[in-house]
CSV table of C-alpha atoms and ligand atoms in Angstrom, one decimal:
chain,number,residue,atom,x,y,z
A,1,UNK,CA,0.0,0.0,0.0
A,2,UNK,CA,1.2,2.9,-0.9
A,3,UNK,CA,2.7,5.8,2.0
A,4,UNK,CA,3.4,9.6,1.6
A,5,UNK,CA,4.5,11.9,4.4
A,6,UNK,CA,3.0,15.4,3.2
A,7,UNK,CA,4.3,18.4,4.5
A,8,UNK,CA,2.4,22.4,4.3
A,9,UNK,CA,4.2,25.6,4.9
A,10,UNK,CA,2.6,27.8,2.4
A,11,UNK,CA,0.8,30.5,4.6
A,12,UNK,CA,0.4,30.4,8.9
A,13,UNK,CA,-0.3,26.3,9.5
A,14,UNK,CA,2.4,24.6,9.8
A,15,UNK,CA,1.6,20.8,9.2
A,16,UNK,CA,2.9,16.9,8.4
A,17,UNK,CA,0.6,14.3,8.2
A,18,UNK,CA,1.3,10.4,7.1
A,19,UNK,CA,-1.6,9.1,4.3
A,20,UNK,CA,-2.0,5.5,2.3
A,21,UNK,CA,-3.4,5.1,-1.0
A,22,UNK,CA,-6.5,3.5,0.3
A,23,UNK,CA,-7.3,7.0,1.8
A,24,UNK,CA,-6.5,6.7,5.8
A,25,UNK,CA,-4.8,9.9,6.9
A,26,UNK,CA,-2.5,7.4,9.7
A,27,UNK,CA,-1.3,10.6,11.5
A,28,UNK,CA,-1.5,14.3,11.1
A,29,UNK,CA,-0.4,17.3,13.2
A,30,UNK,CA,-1.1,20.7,12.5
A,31,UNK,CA,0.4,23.6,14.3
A,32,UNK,CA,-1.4,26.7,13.5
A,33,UNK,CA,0.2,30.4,14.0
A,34,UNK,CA,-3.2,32.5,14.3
A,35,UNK,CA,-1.8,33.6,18.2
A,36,UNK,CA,1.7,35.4,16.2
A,37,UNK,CA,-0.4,37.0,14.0
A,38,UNK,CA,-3.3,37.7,15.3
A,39,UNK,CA,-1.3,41.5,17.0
A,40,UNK,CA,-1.4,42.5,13.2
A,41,UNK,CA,-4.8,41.6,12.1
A,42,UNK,CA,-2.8,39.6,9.2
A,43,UNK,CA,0.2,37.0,8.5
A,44,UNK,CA,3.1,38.6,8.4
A,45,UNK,CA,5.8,36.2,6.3
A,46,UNK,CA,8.7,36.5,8.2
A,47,UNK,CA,7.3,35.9,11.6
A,48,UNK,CA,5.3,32.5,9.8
A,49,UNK,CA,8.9,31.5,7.9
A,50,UNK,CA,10.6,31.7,11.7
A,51,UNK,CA,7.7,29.5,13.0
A,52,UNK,CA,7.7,27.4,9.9
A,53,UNK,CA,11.5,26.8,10.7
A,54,UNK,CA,10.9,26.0,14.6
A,55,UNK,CA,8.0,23.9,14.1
A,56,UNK,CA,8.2,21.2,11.0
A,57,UNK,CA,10.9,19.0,12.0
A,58,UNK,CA,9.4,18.1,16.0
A,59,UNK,CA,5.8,17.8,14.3
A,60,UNK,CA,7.0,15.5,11.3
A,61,UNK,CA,8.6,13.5,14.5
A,62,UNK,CA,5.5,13.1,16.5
A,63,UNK,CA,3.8,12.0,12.7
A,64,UNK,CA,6.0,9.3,12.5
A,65,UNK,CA,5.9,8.1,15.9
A,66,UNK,CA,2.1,8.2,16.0
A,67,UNK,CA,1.8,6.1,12.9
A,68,UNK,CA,4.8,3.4,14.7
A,69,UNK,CA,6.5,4.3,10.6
A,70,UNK,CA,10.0,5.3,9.8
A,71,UNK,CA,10.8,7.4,6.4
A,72,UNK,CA,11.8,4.1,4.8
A,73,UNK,CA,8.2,3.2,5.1
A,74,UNK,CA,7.0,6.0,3.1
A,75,UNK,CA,7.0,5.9,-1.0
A,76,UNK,CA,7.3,9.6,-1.2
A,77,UNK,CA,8.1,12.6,0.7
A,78,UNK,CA,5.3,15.4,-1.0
A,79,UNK,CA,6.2,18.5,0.2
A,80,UNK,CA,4.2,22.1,-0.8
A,81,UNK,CA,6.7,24.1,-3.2
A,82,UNK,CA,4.2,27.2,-4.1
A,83,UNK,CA,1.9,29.2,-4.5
A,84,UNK,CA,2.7,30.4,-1.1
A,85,UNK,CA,4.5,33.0,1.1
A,86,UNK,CA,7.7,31.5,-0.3
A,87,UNK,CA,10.0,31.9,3.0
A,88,UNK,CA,7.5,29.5,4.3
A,89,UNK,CA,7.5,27.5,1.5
A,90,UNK,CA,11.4,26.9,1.5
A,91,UNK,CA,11.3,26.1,5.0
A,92,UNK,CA,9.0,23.2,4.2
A,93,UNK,CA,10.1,22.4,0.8
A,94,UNK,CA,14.0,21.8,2.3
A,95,UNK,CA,13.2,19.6,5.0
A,96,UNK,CA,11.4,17.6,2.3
A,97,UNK,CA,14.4,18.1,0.6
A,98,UNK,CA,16.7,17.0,3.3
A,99,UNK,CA,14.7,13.9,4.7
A,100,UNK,CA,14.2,12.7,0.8
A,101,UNK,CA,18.0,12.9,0.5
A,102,UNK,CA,18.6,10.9,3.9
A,103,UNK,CA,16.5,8.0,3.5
A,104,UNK,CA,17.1,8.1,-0.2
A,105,UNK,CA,13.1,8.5,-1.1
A,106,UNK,CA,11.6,10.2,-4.2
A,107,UNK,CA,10.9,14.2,-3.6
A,108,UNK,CA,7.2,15.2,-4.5
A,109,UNK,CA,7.2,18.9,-5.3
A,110,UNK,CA,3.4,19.7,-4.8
A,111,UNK,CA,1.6,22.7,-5.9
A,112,UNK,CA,-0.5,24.0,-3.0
A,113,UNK,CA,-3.6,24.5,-5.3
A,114,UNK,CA,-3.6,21.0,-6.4
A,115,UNK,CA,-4.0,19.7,-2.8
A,116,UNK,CA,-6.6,21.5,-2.6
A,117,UNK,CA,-8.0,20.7,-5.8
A,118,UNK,CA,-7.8,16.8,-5.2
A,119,UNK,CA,-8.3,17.2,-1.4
A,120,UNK,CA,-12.6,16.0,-2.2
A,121,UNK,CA,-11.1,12.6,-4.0
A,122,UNK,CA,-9.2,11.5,-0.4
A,123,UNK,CA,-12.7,12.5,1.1
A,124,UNK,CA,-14.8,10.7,-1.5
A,125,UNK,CA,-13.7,8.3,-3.3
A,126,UNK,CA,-16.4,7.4,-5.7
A,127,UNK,CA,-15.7,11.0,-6.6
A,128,UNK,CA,-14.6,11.0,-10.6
A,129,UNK,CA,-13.2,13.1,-13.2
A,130,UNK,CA,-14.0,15.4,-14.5
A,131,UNK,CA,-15.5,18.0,-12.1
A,132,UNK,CA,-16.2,21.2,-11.4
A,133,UNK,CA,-14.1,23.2,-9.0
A,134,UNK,CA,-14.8,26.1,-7.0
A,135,UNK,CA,-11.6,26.8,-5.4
A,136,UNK,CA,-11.9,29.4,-2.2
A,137,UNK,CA,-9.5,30.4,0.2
A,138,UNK,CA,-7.4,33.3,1.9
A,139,UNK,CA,-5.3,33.9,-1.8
A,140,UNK,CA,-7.7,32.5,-4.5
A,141,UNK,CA,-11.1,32.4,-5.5
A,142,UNK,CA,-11.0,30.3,-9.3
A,143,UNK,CA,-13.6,28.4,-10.9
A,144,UNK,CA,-11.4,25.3,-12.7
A,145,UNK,CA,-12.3,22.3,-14.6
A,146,UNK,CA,-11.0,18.9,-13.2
A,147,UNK,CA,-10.2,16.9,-15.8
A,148,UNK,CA,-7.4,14.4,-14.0
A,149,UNK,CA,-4.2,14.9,-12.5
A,150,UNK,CA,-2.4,17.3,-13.8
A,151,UNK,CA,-4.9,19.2,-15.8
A,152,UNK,CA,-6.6,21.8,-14.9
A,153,UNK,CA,-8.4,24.4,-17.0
A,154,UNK,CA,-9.6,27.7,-15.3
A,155,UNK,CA,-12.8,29.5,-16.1
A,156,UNK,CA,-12.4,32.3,-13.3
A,157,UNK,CA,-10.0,34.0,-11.4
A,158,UNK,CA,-10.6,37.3,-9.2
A,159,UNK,CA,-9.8,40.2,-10.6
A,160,UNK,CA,-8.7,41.7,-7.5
A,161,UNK,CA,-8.9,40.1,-3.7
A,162,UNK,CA,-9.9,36.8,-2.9
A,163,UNK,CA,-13.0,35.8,-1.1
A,164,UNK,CA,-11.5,34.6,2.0
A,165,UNK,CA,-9.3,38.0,1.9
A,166,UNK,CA,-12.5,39.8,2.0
A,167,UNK,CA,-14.1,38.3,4.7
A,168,UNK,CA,-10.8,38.9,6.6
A,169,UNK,CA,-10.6,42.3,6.1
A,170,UNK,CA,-14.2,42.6,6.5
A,171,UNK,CA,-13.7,40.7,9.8
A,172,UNK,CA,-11.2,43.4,10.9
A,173,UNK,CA,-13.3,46.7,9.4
A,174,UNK,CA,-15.7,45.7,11.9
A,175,UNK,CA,-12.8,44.3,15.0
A,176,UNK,CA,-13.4,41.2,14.7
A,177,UNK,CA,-10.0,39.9,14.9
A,178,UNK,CA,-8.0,37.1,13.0
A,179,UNK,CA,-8.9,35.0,11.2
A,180,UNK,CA,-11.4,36.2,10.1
A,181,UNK,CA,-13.2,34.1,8.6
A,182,UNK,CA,-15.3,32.1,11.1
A,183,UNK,CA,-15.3,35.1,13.2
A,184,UNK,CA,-17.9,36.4,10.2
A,185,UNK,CA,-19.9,33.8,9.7
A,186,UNK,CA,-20.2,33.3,13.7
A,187,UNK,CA,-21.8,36.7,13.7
A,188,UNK,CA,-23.8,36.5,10.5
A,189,UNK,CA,-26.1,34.1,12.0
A,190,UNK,CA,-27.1,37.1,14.5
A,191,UNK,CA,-27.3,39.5,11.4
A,192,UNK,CA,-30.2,40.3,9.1
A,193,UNK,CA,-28.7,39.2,5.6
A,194,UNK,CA,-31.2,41.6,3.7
A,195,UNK,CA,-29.9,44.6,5.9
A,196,UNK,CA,-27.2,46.7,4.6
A,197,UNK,CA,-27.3,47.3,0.5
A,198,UNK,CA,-24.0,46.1,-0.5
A,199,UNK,CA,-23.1,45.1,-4.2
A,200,UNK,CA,-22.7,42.1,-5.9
A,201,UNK,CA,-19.7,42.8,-8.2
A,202,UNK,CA,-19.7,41.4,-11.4
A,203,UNK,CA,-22.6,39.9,-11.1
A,204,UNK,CA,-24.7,39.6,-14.3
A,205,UNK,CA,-21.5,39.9,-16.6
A,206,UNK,CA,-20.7,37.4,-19.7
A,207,UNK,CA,-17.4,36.2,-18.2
A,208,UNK,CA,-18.0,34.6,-14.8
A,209,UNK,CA,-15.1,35.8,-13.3
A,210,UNK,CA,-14.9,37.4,-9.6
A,211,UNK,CA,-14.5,40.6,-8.1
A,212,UNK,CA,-14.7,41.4,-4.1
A,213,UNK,CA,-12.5,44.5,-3.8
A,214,UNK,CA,-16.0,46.9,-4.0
A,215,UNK,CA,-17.7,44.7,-1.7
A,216,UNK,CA,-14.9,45.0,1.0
A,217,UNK,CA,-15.2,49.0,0.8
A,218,UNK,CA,-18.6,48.6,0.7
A,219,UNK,CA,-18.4,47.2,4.2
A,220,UNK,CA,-16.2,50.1,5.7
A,221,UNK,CA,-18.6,52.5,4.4
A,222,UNK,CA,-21.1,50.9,5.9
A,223,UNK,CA,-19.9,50.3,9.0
A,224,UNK,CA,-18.2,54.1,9.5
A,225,UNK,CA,-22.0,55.2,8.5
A,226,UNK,CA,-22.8,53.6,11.7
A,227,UNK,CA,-26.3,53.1,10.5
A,228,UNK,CA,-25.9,49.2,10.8
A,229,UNK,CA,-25.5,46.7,13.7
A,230,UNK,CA,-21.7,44.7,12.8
A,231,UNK,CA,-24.5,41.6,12.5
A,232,UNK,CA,-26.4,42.7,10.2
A,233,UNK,CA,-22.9,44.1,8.0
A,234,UNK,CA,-21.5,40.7,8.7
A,235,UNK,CA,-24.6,39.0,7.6
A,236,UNK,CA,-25.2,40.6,4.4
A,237,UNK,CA,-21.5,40.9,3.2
A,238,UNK,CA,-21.8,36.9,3.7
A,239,UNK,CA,-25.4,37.2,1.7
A,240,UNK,CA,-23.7,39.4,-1.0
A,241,UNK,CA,-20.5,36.9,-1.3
A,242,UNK,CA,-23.1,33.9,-2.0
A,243,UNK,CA,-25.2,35.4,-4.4
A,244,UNK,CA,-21.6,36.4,-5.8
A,245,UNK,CA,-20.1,32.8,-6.0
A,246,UNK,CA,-23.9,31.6,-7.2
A,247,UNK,CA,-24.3,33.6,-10.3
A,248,UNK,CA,-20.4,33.4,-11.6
A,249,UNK,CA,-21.0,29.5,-10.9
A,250,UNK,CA,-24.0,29.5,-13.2
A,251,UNK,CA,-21.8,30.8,-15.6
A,252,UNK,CA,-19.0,28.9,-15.6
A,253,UNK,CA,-21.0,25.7,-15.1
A,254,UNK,CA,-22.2,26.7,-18.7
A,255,UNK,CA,-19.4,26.9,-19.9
A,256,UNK,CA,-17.6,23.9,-18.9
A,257,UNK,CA,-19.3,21.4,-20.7
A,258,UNK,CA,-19.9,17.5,-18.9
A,259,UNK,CA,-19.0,17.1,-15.4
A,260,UNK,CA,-19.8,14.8,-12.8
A,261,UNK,CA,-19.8,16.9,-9.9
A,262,UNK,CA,-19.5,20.2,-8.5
A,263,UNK,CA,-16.8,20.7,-5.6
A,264,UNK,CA,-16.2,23.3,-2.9
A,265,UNK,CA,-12.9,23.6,-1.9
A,266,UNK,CA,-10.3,25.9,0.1
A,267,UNK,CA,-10.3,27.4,3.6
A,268,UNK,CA,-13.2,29.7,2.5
A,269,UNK,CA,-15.3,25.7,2.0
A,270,UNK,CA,-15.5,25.8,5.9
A,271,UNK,CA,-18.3,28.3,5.8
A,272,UNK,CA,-21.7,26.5,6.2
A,273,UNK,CA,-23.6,29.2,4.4
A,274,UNK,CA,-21.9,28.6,1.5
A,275,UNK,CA,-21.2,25.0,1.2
A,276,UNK,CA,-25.1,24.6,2.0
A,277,UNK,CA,-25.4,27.7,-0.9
A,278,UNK,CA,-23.4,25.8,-3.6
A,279,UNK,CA,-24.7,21.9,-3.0
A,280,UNK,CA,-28.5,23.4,-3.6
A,281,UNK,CA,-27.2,24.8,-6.9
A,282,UNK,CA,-26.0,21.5,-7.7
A,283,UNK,CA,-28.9,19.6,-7.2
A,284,UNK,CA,-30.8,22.6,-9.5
A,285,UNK,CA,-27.9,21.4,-12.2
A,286,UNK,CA,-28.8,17.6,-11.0
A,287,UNK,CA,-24.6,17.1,-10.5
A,288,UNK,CA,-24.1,15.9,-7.4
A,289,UNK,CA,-22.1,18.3,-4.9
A,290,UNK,CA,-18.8,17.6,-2.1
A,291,UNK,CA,-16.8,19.2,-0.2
A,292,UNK,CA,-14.0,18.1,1.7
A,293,UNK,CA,-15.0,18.0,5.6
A,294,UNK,CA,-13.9,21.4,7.2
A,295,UNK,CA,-10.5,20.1,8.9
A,296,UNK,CA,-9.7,18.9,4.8
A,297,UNK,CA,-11.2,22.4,3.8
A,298,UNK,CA,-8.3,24.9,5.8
A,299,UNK,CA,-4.9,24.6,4.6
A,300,UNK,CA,-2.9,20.6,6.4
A,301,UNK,CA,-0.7,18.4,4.8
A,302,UNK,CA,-3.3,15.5,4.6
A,303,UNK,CA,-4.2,17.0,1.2
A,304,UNK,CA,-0.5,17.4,0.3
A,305,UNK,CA,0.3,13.7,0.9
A,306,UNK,CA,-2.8,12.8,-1.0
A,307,UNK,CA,-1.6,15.1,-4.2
A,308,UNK,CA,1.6,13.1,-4.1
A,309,UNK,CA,-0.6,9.6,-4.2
A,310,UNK,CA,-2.5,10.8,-7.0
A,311,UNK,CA,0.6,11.7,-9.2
A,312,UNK,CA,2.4,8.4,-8.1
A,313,UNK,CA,-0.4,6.4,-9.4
A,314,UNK,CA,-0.9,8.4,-12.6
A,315,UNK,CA,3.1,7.7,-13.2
A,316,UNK,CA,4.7,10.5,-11.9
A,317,UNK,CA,8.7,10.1,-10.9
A,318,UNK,CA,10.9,12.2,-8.4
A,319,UNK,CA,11.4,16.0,-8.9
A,320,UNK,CA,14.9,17.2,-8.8
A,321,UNK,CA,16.6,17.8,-5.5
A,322,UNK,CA,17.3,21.3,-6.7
A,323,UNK,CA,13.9,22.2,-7.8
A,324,UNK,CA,12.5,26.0,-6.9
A,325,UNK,CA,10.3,27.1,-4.6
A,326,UNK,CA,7.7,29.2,-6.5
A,327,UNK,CA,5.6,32.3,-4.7
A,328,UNK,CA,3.9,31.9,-7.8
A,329,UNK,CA,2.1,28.9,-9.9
A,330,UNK,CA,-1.0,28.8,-11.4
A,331,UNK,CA,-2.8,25.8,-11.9
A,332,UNK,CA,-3.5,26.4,-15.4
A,333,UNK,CA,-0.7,28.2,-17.3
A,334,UNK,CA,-2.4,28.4,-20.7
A,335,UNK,CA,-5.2,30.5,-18.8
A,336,UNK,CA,-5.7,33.7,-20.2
A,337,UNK,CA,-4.9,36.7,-17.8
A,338,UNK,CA,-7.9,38.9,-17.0
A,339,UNK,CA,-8.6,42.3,-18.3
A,340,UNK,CA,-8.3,44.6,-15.5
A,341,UNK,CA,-6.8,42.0,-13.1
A,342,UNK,CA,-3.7,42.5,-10.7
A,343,UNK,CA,-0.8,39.9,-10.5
A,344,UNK,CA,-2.4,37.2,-8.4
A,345,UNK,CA,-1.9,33.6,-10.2
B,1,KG4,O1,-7.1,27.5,2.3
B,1,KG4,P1,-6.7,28.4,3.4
B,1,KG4,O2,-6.6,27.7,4.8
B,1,KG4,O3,-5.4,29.2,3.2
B,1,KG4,C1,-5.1,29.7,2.0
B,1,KG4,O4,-4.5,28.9,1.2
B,1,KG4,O5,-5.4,30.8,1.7
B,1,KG4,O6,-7.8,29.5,3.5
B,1,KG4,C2,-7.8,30.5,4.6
B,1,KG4,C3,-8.9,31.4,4.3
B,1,KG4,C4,-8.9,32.6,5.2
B,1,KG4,O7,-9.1,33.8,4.5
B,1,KG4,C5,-10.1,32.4,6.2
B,1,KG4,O8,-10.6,33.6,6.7
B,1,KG4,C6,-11.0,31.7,5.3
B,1,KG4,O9,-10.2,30.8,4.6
B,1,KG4,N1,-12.0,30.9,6.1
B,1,KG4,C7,-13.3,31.2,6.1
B,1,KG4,C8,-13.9,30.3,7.0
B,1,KG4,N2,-12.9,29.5,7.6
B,1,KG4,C9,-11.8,29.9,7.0
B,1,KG4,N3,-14.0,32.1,5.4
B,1,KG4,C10,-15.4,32.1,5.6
B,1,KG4,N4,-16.0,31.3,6.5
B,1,KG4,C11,-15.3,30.4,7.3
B,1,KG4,N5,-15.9,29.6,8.1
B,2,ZN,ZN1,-4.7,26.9,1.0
């Protein structure tokens, strides 16, 4: 049976976890940094590369233990390599480096994106190619088509932040601390969604690509109005980002052509609003819906291992010991940039 020891360090988790081909996650250990970042209302990169490099080695340790497996067990070390804040990234990607070198095992260089784009197949198993894949988290916010391992075709990309970047800065317009995230959706449910008049950007256009830069100032000026309650802001920013991710879906479902499913995926997944959003648009499209249970959904290494399983079995070798780190990768190359868009991948 196939083993992989994954390893993440692209953002503020730092994690290792030991998974099999027959999809049991045998150990995992994730050592988030909210509490070093939290002062800042952000992640600041060189205080997560610092706790990257302090962390990884004596949580790989306790992975191994756990699972009673030594390196020799495993039939790849899969390590994160980009997109990424890339001191993070290196810290992870040469350990990987290191440990492959020592116990003389093949080096996996995943891209971050893919784990989280196969992350639903270690959750699901009867789930097959190709699907749809609504991609969600603190850096990205794409609409891709699944075809198999390796291929990717985007649809949509934001043309400025990403969702989960707009619910944290929406989370700390209104002091709501980091991350921000849950902290929203905590207080939505005390919030009228249908309160505050906020905008749905891009909503209605041809191309169903995403916008949520607006929507952010939309909330400041609502809040500094102070004609609204932070739960009823909080509630209908959440309203506004659903009907948001709804209509551009529609879209790009269209467009894609066959699939066999539609996926949520990427920290931004954990919200119940939206997942709950997204599977009834599913069923009005009679595909059937998954997303990868929340602790799949935020950024761990489970996902990681499971990329390196999935290019094993579809024939993929070793990467070269001296292979980059990358701050940037997109998951489809041959995607068109966007008219109007920043630099984000
Ligand atoms: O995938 P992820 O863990 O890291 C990145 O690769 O970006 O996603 C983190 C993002 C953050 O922006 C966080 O606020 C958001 O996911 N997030 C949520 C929720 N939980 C995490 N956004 C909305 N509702 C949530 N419950
Ligand atoms: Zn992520």
């Amino acid at each position: 049976m196939t083993l992989v020891l994954g390893i993440e360090s692209s953002c503020d988790e730092t994690a290792a976890a030991l998974v099999t081909g027959d999809r049991r996650i045998l150990a995992q250990a994730i050592a988030s940094q909210e509490d070093r970042h939290a002062p800042y209302g952000g992640v600041v990169p060189e205080i997560a590369a610092r706790a990257h490099a302090e962390r990884l080695a004596p949580l790989i340790d306790k992975v191994m233990r756990e699972a009673g497996k030594t390196l020799s067990d495993c039939d790849a070390i899969a390590a994160t390599a980009g997109p990424g804040l890339i001191g993070g990234v290196m810290v992870g990607l040469v350990t990987a480096k290191a440990l492959a070198m020592a116990s003389d095992r093949p080096l996996l260089a995943i891209n971050h994106l893919e784990g989280h784009a196969l992350s639903p197949r270690l959750a699901d198993a009867s789930l097959e190619y190709p699907y749809a894949l609504l991609l969600v988290s603190g850096g990205h916010c794409q609409l891709l088509r699944v075809d198999g391992v390796g291929q990717y075709r985007r649809f949509a990309t934001t043309i400025d932040d990403a969702l989960g970047e707009a619910f944290d800065k929406s989370a700390k317009i209104l002091g709501l601390g980091y991350p921000g995230g849950p902290a929203v959706e905590r207080l939505a449910a005390e919030g009228d969604p249908q309160a505050v008049p906020l905008p749905r950007p891009l909503v209605g256009s041809g191309e169903p690509h995403f916008s949520f830069a607006g929507l952010k100032s939309a909330v400041l000026r609502a809040h500094e109005s102070g004609r609204y309650s932070a739960a009823d802001i909080a509630a209908s920013f959440q309203q506004a980002a659903v009907d948001c991710l709804l209509d551009r879906t529609r879209i790009a479902l269209e467009e894609m052509g066959h699939v066999n499913a539609l996926v949520l995926a990427g920290g931004v997944a954990a919200n119940c609003t939206i997942r709950g959003a997204l599977e009834q648009l599913a069923e009005e499209n009679a595909l059937a819906f998954t997303a990868p249970p929340l602790p799949l959904c935020t950024d761990n290494a489970a996902m990681i291992a499971w990329a390196g399983i999935e290019r094993l079995a579809a024939g993929a070798k070793a990467d070269p010991l001296d292979i980059a780190a990358r701050p940037r990768w997109p998951l489809d190359p041959q995607a068109e940039p966007v008219r109007g868009a920043g630099v984000k991948a």
